[in-house]
CSV table of C-alpha atoms and ligand atoms in Angstrom, one decimal:
chain,number,residue,atom,x,y,z
A,16,MET,CA,-179.5,-134.9,-35.3
A,17,SER,CA,-182.4,-133.5,-37.3
A,18,HIS,CA,-181.5,-131.9,-40.8
A,19,PRO,CA,-182.8,-128.2,-41.3
A,20,ALA,CA,-185.7,-128.0,-43.5
A,21,PRO,CA,-184.5,-126.8,-47.2
A,22,THR,CA,-185.4,-123.6,-48.3
A,23,GLY,CA,-185.6,-122.4,-52.1
A,24,LEU,CA,-184.6,-119.4,-54.0
A,25,VAL,CA,-187.7,-118.4,-56.3
A,26,PHE,CA,-187.6,-115.6,-58.8
A,27,ASP,CA,-191.4,-115.7,-59.6
A,28,VAL,CA,-194.5,-117.3,-58.7
A,29,GLN,CA,-197.2,-116.9,-61.5
A,30,ARG,CA,-200.6,-117.6,-60.9
A,31,PHE,CA,-203.3,-118.6,-63.3
A,32,ASN,CA,-200.9,-119.8,-65.8
A,33,VAL,CA,-202.4,-122.1,-68.8
A,34,HIS,CA,-199.1,-122.9,-70.6
A,35,ASP,CA,-197.1,-125.2,-68.2
A,36,GLY,CA,-199.4,-128.3,-68.0
A,37,PRO,CA,-203.2,-128.9,-67.9
A,38,GLY,CA,-205.9,-126.7,-66.4
A,39,ILE,CA,-205.2,-123.3,-64.5
A,40,ARG,CA,-201.9,-123.7,-62.8
A,41,THR,CA,-199.3,-121.7,-60.7
A,42,THR,CA,-196.0,-121.8,-62.0
A,43,VAL,CA,-193.1,-121.5,-59.5
A,44,PHE,CA,-189.8,-120.3,-61.1
A,45,LEU,CA,-186.6,-121.3,-59.2
A,46,LYS,CA,-183.1,-120.0,-59.8
A,47,GLY,CA,-180.3,-121.6,-61.0
A,48,CYS,CA,-179.6,-123.7,-64.4
A,49,PRO,CA,-176.9,-126.0,-65.6
A,50,LEU,CA,-177.4,-124.7,-69.3
A,51,ALA,CA,-176.9,-121.5,-71.0
A,52,CYS,CA,-179.3,-121.7,-74.0
A,53,ARG,CA,-178.5,-118.6,-76.3
A,54,TRP,CA,-182.2,-117.9,-76.6
A,55,CYS,CA,-183.0,-118.2,-73.2
A,56,HIS,CA,-186.4,-116.5,-72.1
A,57,ASN,CA,-186.2,-116.5,-68.4
A,58,PRO,CA,-182.3,-115.5,-68.1
A,59,GLU,CA,-183.1,-114.2,-64.5
A,60,GLY,CA,-183.4,-117.7,-63.8
A,61,MET,CA,-179.7,-118.8,-64.9
A,62,ARG,CA,-177.9,-117.6,-61.8
A,63,THR,CA,-178.1,-119.2,-58.6
A,64,ALA,CA,-177.9,-116.0,-56.5
A,65,PRO,CA,-180.7,-113.5,-56.1
A,66,GLU,CA,-180.0,-110.2,-58.6
A,67,ILE,CA,-181.6,-107.1,-59.5
A,68,LEU,CA,-183.6,-106.9,-62.6
A,69,VAL,CA,-184.1,-103.5,-64.1
A,70,THR,CA,-186.7,-102.4,-66.7
A,71,PRO,CA,-185.3,-98.7,-67.8
A,72,ASP,CA,-188.5,-98.0,-69.5
A,73,ARG,CA,-190.4,-97.9,-66.3
A,74,CYS,CA,-188.0,-95.7,-64.4
A,75,ILE,CA,-189.2,-91.9,-63.5
A,76,ALA,CA,-185.7,-90.9,-62.2
A,77,CYS,CA,-187.3,-90.3,-58.7
A,78,ALA,CA,-183.8,-91.4,-57.2
A,79,ALA,CA,-185.5,-93.7,-54.4
A,80,CYS,CA,-183.2,-96.3,-55.0
A,81,VAL,CA,-180.4,-94.3,-54.3
A,82,GLU,CA,-181.6,-93.1,-51.1
A,83,ALA,CA,-182.5,-96.7,-50.0
A,84,CYS,CA,-179.1,-98.3,-51.1
A,85,PRO,CA,-176.8,-98.5,-48.0
A,86,TYR,CA,-173.8,-98.8,-50.5
A,87,ASP,CA,-174.9,-95.8,-53.1
A,88,LEU,CA,-174.7,-98.1,-56.0
A,89,PRO,CA,-177.8,-97.0,-58.0
A,90,SER,CA,-177.4,-93.8,-60.3
A,91,GLY,CA,-180.9,-93.0,-60.0
A,92,ILE,CA,-181.8,-94.2,-63.3
A,93,ALA,CA,-182.9,-98.1,-63.7
A,94,GLY,CA,-180.0,-99.8,-65.2
A,95,GLY,CA,-177.3,-97.1,-64.2
A,96,TRP,CA,-174.9,-98.0,-61.4
A,97,ALA,CA,-173.0,-94.9,-60.1
A,98,GLY,CA,-171.1,-97.4,-57.9
A,99,SER,CA,-169.7,-100.9,-58.9
A,100,LYS,CA,-172.4,-103.2,-59.6
A,101,ASP,CA,-170.1,-105.8,-58.3
A,102,LEU,CA,-170.7,-104.6,-55.0
A,103,CYS,CA,-174.5,-105.1,-54.9
A,104,ARG,CA,-175.4,-107.6,-52.2
A,105,ALA,CA,-178.9,-108.1,-53.7
A,106,CYS,CA,-180.5,-106.8,-50.5
A,107,GLY,CA,-183.4,-105.9,-52.4
A,108,LEU,CA,-183.8,-102.5,-50.5
A,109,CYS,CA,-183.8,-100.2,-53.6
A,110,ALA,CA,-186.6,-102.7,-55.3
A,111,GLU,CA,-188.7,-102.2,-52.2
A,112,ALA,CA,-188.2,-98.4,-52.6
A,113,CYS,CA,-188.9,-98.3,-56.1
A,114,PRO,CA,-192.2,-96.8,-56.7
A,115,THR,CA,-192.4,-98.3,-60.6
A,116,GLY,CA,-191.3,-101.7,-60.4
A,117,ALA,CA,-188.3,-100.5,-62.5
A,118,ARG,CA,-186.0,-102.3,-60.1
A,119,ARG,CA,-187.1,-105.6,-59.1
A,120,LEU,CA,-185.2,-108.5,-56.8
A,121,ALA,CA,-185.1,-111.9,-58.8
A,122,GLY,CA,-184.5,-114.3,-56.1
A,123,GLN,CA,-186.6,-114.6,-52.9
A,124,VAL,CA,-185.5,-117.4,-50.2
A,125,MET,CA,-188.9,-119.2,-49.4
A,126,THR,CA,-189.6,-122.3,-47.0
A,127,VAL,CA,-191.5,-125.4,-48.1
A,128,ARG,CA,-194.2,-124.4,-45.7
A,129,GLN,CA,-194.3,-120.6,-47.3
A,130,LEU,CA,-194.4,-121.8,-50.9
A,131,ALA,CA,-196.9,-124.5,-50.4
A,132,ASP,CA,-199.1,-122.5,-48.5
A,133,GLU,CA,-199.1,-119.6,-51.1
A,134,VAL,CA,-199.8,-122.0,-54.0
A,135,THR,CA,-202.6,-123.7,-52.1
A,136,ARG,CA,-204.6,-120.4,-52.1
A,137,ASP,CA,-205.7,-121.4,-55.6
A,138,GLN,CA,-206.4,-125.1,-55.0
A,139,VAL,CA,-210.2,-124.3,-56.0
A,140,PHE,CA,-209.1,-123.1,-59.3
A,141,TYR,CA,-207.0,-126.2,-59.9
A,142,ASP,CA,-209.7,-128.4,-58.7
A,143,ARG,CA,-212.4,-127.1,-61.1
A,144,SER,CA,-209.9,-126.8,-64.1
A,145,GLY,CA,-207.8,-130.0,-63.6
A,146,GLY,CA,-204.9,-127.8,-63.0
A,147,GLY,CA,-202.3,-127.5,-60.4
A,148,VAL,CA,-198.6,-126.6,-59.7
A,149,THR,CA,-195.6,-126.6,-62.0
A,150,PHE,CA,-192.0,-126.0,-60.8
A,151,SER,CA,-189.9,-124.2,-63.5
A,152,GLY,CA,-187.0,-122.2,-63.6
A,153,GLY,CA,-183.9,-122.0,-64.3
A,154,GLU,CA,-183.8,-125.9,-63.5
A,155,PRO,CA,-186.1,-126.6,-60.7
A,156,LEU,CA,-184.2,-129.8,-59.9
A,157,SER,CA,-180.9,-127.7,-59.2
A,158,GLN,CA,-182.7,-127.1,-56.1
A,159,ALA,CA,-183.7,-130.7,-55.8
A,160,ASP,CA,-184.1,-130.9,-52.0
A,161,PHE,CA,-186.4,-128.1,-51.9
A,162,VAL,CA,-188.4,-129.2,-54.9
A,163,LEU,CA,-188.7,-132.8,-53.7
A,164,ALA,CA,-189.8,-131.6,-50.2
A,165,CYS,CA,-192.5,-129.2,-51.8
A,166,LEU,CA,-193.7,-132.2,-54.2
A,167,ARG,CA,-194.3,-134.2,-51.0
A,168,ASP,CA,-196.1,-131.6,-49.3
A,169,LEU,CA,-198.4,-130.8,-52.4
A,170,LYS,CA,-199.2,-134.4,-52.6
A,171,GLU,CA,-200.5,-134.6,-49.2
A,172,ARG,CA,-202.6,-131.7,-50.1
A,173,GLY,CA,-204.0,-133.4,-53.2
A,174,ILE,CA,-202.5,-130.9,-55.6
A,175,HIS,CA,-201.5,-131.9,-59.3
A,176,THR,CA,-197.8,-131.3,-59.6
A,177,ALA,CA,-195.6,-130.9,-62.7
A,178,VAL,CA,-192.0,-130.5,-63.1
A,179,ASP,CA,-190.4,-128.7,-66.2
A,180,THR,CA,-187.0,-129.9,-66.4
A,181,CYS,CA,-184.0,-129.3,-68.9
A,182,GLY,CA,-182.9,-132.9,-68.1
A,183,LEU,CA,-179.4,-131.9,-67.1
A,184,VAL,CA,-179.8,-133.0,-63.4
A,185,ASP,CA,-178.9,-135.5,-61.1
A,186,ARG,CA,-180.4,-138.9,-61.9
A,187,GLY,CA,-181.2,-139.8,-58.3
A,188,ALA,CA,-183.1,-136.5,-57.9
A,189,LEU,CA,-185.0,-137.0,-61.0
A,190,LEU,CA,-186.1,-140.4,-60.2
A,191,GLU,CA,-187.2,-139.5,-56.6
A,192,ALA,CA,-189.3,-136.6,-58.5
A,193,ALA,CA,-190.6,-139.2,-60.6
A,194,ALA,CA,-192.4,-140.8,-57.5
A,195,LEU,CA,-194.1,-137.9,-56.5
A,196,ALA,CA,-194.9,-135.7,-59.6
A,197,ASP,CA,-197.7,-136.3,-61.8
A,198,LEU,CA,-196.4,-134.8,-65.0
A,199,PHE,CA,-193.0,-134.0,-66.4
A,200,LEU,CA,-192.5,-131.3,-69.0
A,201,PHE,CA,-189.1,-132.3,-70.5
A,202,ASP,CA,-187.0,-130.1,-73.0
A,203,ILE,CA,-185.0,-131.4,-76.0
A,204,LYS,CA,-183.4,-128.6,-77.2
A,205,HIS,CA,-181.3,-130.4,-80.1
A,206,ALA,CA,-180.9,-134.1,-80.9
A,207,ASP,CA,-177.7,-133.7,-81.9
A,208,ASP,CA,-175.0,-133.7,-79.3
A,209,ALA,CA,-172.4,-131.1,-80.6
A,210,SER,CA,-175.0,-128.8,-81.5
A,211,HIS,CA,-176.6,-128.9,-78.4
A,212,ALA,CA,-173.4,-128.0,-76.7
A,213,GLU,CA,-172.8,-125.2,-79.2
A,214,TRP,CA,-176.3,-123.6,-78.5
A,215,ALA,CA,-177.3,-124.6,-75.2
A,216,GLY,CA,-173.6,-124.6,-73.3
A,217,ALA,CA,-173.7,-128.5,-72.6
A,218,PRO,CA,-173.9,-131.7,-74.6
A,219,ASN,CA,-177.0,-133.7,-74.7
A,220,ASP,CA,-175.9,-137.2,-73.8
A,221,ARG,CA,-176.9,-137.0,-70.0
A,222,ILE,CA,-180.1,-135.2,-70.9
A,223,LEU,CA,-181.3,-138.0,-73.2
A,224,ALA,CA,-180.1,-140.6,-71.0
A,225,ASN,CA,-182.2,-139.1,-68.2
A,226,LEU,CA,-185.3,-138.8,-70.6
A,227,GLU,CA,-184.9,-142.5,-71.3
A,228,ALA,CA,-184.5,-143.2,-67.5
A,229,LEU,CA,-187.5,-141.3,-66.6
A,230,ALA,CA,-189.7,-142.6,-69.5
A,231,ARG,CA,-189.0,-146.3,-67.9
A,232,VAL,CA,-190.5,-145.3,-64.6
A,233,HIS,CA,-193.1,-142.5,-65.5
A,234,ASP,CA,-195.8,-142.7,-67.9
A,235,ALA,CA,-196.8,-138.7,-68.1
A,236,ILE,CA,-194.1,-136.9,-70.0
A,237,TRP,CA,-194.7,-133.8,-72.2
A,238,VAL,CA,-191.6,-133.4,-74.4
A,239,ARG,CA,-191.3,-129.6,-75.2
A,240,VAL,CA,-189.3,-128.6,-78.0
A,241,PRO,CA,-188.5,-125.0,-78.6
A,242,VAL,CA,-188.4,-124.1,-82.3
A,243,VAL,CA,-185.5,-121.6,-82.7
A,244,PRO,CA,-185.2,-120.7,-86.3
A,245,GLY,CA,-181.5,-121.3,-87.7
A,246,VAL,CA,-180.8,-123.4,-84.4
A,247,ASN,CA,-182.8,-126.6,-84.5
A,248,ASP,CA,-185.6,-126.0,-87.0
A,249,ASP,CA,-183.9,-128.2,-89.9
A,250,ALA,CA,-186.0,-131.1,-91.1
A,251,ALA,CA,-183.0,-133.8,-90.2
A,252,ASN,CA,-183.0,-132.6,-86.7
A,253,LEU,CA,-186.9,-132.3,-86.4
A,254,ARG,CA,-187.1,-135.8,-87.5
A,255,ARG,CA,-184.5,-137.3,-85.3
A,256,THR,CA,-186.1,-135.4,-82.3
A,257,ALA,CA,-189.7,-136.8,-83.2
A,258,ALA,CA,-188.2,-140.4,-83.7
A,259,LEU,CA,-186.5,-140.2,-80.1
A,260,ALA,CA,-189.8,-138.8,-78.6
A,261,ALA,CA,-192.0,-141.7,-80.3
A,262,SER,CA,-189.3,-144.2,-79.3
A,263,LEU,CA,-190.2,-143.6,-75.7
A,264,PRO,CA,-193.4,-145.4,-73.9
A,265,GLY,CA,-193.7,-142.5,-71.4
A,266,VAL,CA,-194.3,-139.6,-73.8
A,267,GLN,CA,-197.7,-138.5,-73.9
A,268,ARG,CA,-197.4,-135.5,-76.2
A,269,VAL,CA,-195.2,-132.9,-77.8
A,270,SER,CA,-195.2,-129.4,-77.5
A,271,LEU,CA,-193.7,-127.2,-80.1
A,272,LEU,CA,-192.7,-123.8,-78.4
A,273,PRO,CA,-192.0,-121.1,-81.1
A,274,TYR,CA,-189.2,-118.9,-80.3
A,275,HIS,CA,-189.9,-115.2,-79.1
A,276,GLU,CA,-187.9,-112.4,-78.8
A,277,LEU,CA,-188.8,-111.4,-75.1
A,278,GLY,CA,-185.8,-113.2,-73.8
A,279,GLU,CA,-183.3,-111.1,-75.5
A,280,ASP,CA,-184.9,-107.6,-73.9
A,281,LYS,CA,-184.6,-109.7,-70.6
A,282,ARG,CA,-181.1,-110.5,-71.0
A,283,GLU,CA,-180.4,-106.8,-71.4
A,284,ARG,CA,-182.2,-106.2,-68.0
A,285,VAL,CA,-180.6,-108.8,-66.2
A,286,GLY,CA,-177.0,-108.0,-67.6
A,287,VAL,CA,-176.3,-111.6,-68.7
A,288,PRO,CA,-172.9,-111.9,-70.1
A,289,GLY,CA,-172.1,-113.4,-73.6
A,290,ALA,CA,-173.1,-112.7,-77.1
A,291,SER,CA,-176.6,-111.6,-77.6
A,292,PHE,CA,-179.1,-113.6,-79.8
A,293,ALA,CA,-181.7,-112.6,-82.2
A,294,THR,CA,-183.8,-114.1,-84.9
A,295,ASP,CA,-187.1,-113.6,-86.3
A,296,PRO,CA,-190.0,-116.0,-84.5
A,297,PRO,CA,-191.0,-118.8,-86.8
A,298,PRO,CA,-194.2,-118.0,-88.9
A,299,GLN,CA,-197.4,-119.9,-87.8
A,300,ASP,CA,-197.5,-121.9,-91.4
A,301,ARG,CA,-194.1,-123.1,-90.7
A,302,MET,CA,-195.0,-124.2,-87.1
A,303,ARG,CA,-197.7,-126.1,-88.7
A,304,ASP,CA,-195.3,-127.8,-91.0
A,305,ILE,CA,-193.2,-128.6,-88.3
A,306,ALA,CA,-196.1,-130.3,-86.3
A,307,THR,CA,-196.8,-132.4,-89.2
A,308,ILE,CA,-193.3,-133.9,-88.7
A,309,PHE,CA,-194.1,-134.9,-85.2
A,310,GLU,CA,-197.6,-136.2,-86.0
A,311,GLU,CA,-196.4,-138.5,-88.8
A,312,ALA,CA,-194.1,-140.0,-86.1
A,313,GLY,CA,-197.4,-140.9,-84.1
A,314,LEU,CA,-197.1,-138.3,-81.5
A,315,LEU,CA,-200.0,-136.2,-80.3
A,316,THR,CA,-198.5,-132.6,-81.0
A,317,VAL,CA,-199.6,-129.3,-80.0
A,318,ILE,CA,-198.1,-125.7,-80.9
A,319,GLY,CA,-197.6,-123.8,-77.6
A,320,GLY,CA,-197.5,-125.0,-74.2
B,414,LIG,S1,-179.9,-104.6,-54.0
B,414,LIG,FE1,-179.3,-103.5,-52.3
B,414,LIG,S2,-177.0,-103.6,-52.6
B,414,LIG,FE2,-177.9,-103.9,-54.6
B,414,LIG,S3,-178.2,-101.8,-55.4
B,414,LIG,FE3,-180.4,-102.5,-54.3
B,414,LIG,S4,-180.1,-101.5,-52.6
B,414,LIG,FE4,-177.8,-101.6,-53.2
B,415,LIG,S1,-186.5,-95.8,-57.5
B,415,LIG,FE1,-187.0,-96.9,-59.5
B,415,LIG,S2,-188.0,-95.2,-60.5
B,415,LIG,FE2,-187.0,-94.4,-59.0
B,415,LIG,S3,-185.0,-93.7,-59.9
B,415,LIG,FE3,-184.7,-95.8,-59.0
B,415,LIG,S4,-185.2,-97.0,-60.6
B,415,LIG,FE4,-186.0,-95.3,-61.2
C-alpha cells in the first residue's frame, strides 16, 4: 500500500533572504515549535495549526472581513472579535477579503511539489550567489516527513539546502536530514539547563545531545546564539556556550543574533498567551565584546545571520 505524499503547513516563504545561510536564499517558515522562547520573533510559528494574524494599524474599518466570515466572527476592526475567537476555523476567507493585509492567514497547506516548484523559481539567483533554500520556523523538523521529502527533492534539483533548527527534535529525523541538507543552523539559547527551561520552555539536555550527534556526522554547522540582554548575555554563560561550540568538530562558525523588539509586537498580533517580554536590544559595542569571547575560543564569529 502506498503512503500519501506528505504535506506541510507553511506560514511564510521569504525570497531574497540573505540572513539564513550563504548567498541569496528563500526561507521557508513551517508552523509548530516544541519550545516557547519568551523573546520569540516568529510567534506565528509556535502553534501547529493555522491561525489569523492581525495588524490593527493597517485596518481601514471597511468591514469586508465581517461580510466574508461564515460565522460572523470579526468585528470589522482588525484584532477585534465580535464573536468568540475560539470559534474561528482559520479558513482564511476574511484574510482573502481584507484589502490591506490587516488580517493574514498564517499557515497554508503545501505539497512537496508545490513548495519545490515555488522555490525553484529563484534557482538562477541561488546559483549566481552560492545561495539556496533554508527551512526554518517554528521548528522545521516538527514536520519532519515534509521537510525530509523537500530536502530530497531539492537535492535532486541541485539546490543547496539548510535547516534552521532549535535542536529539540527527534534524533532519527535529525540524522536523516543530516544525510540530505548541506548546512545546519543550530540554535544554542542558553548553556545552562535550568535557565534554558526557564526562558525557552524546555531543558537543553536533549538539544545539546542532538547537537553533539549531528556534529559527529555533519561538517557544516553554524551555531546561532540569540543574544538576549538579561537572559543569556552574562560572561559565564557566553564563555560556556563558546567552549561548547568550539569543542564540536562540525561547527564552522558562530552567528550572534542581537535581540530585537519586533517579536513582542507580533506576539500581540497573533495573540500568543503568556507573559509579555521586553528588553532593550544589545548595543553594537556590547555585541563586539561578546564576539571577542567567541573569537578567543577559536571560533569564526559573525554578528547577525
Ligand atoms: S479565518 Fe474564517 S472563521 Fe476565522 S474569522 Fe476569518 S473568515 Fe471567520
Ligand atoms: S477587511 Fe481588513 S481592513 Fe477591512 S475591516 Fe476587516 S481587517 Fe479591517
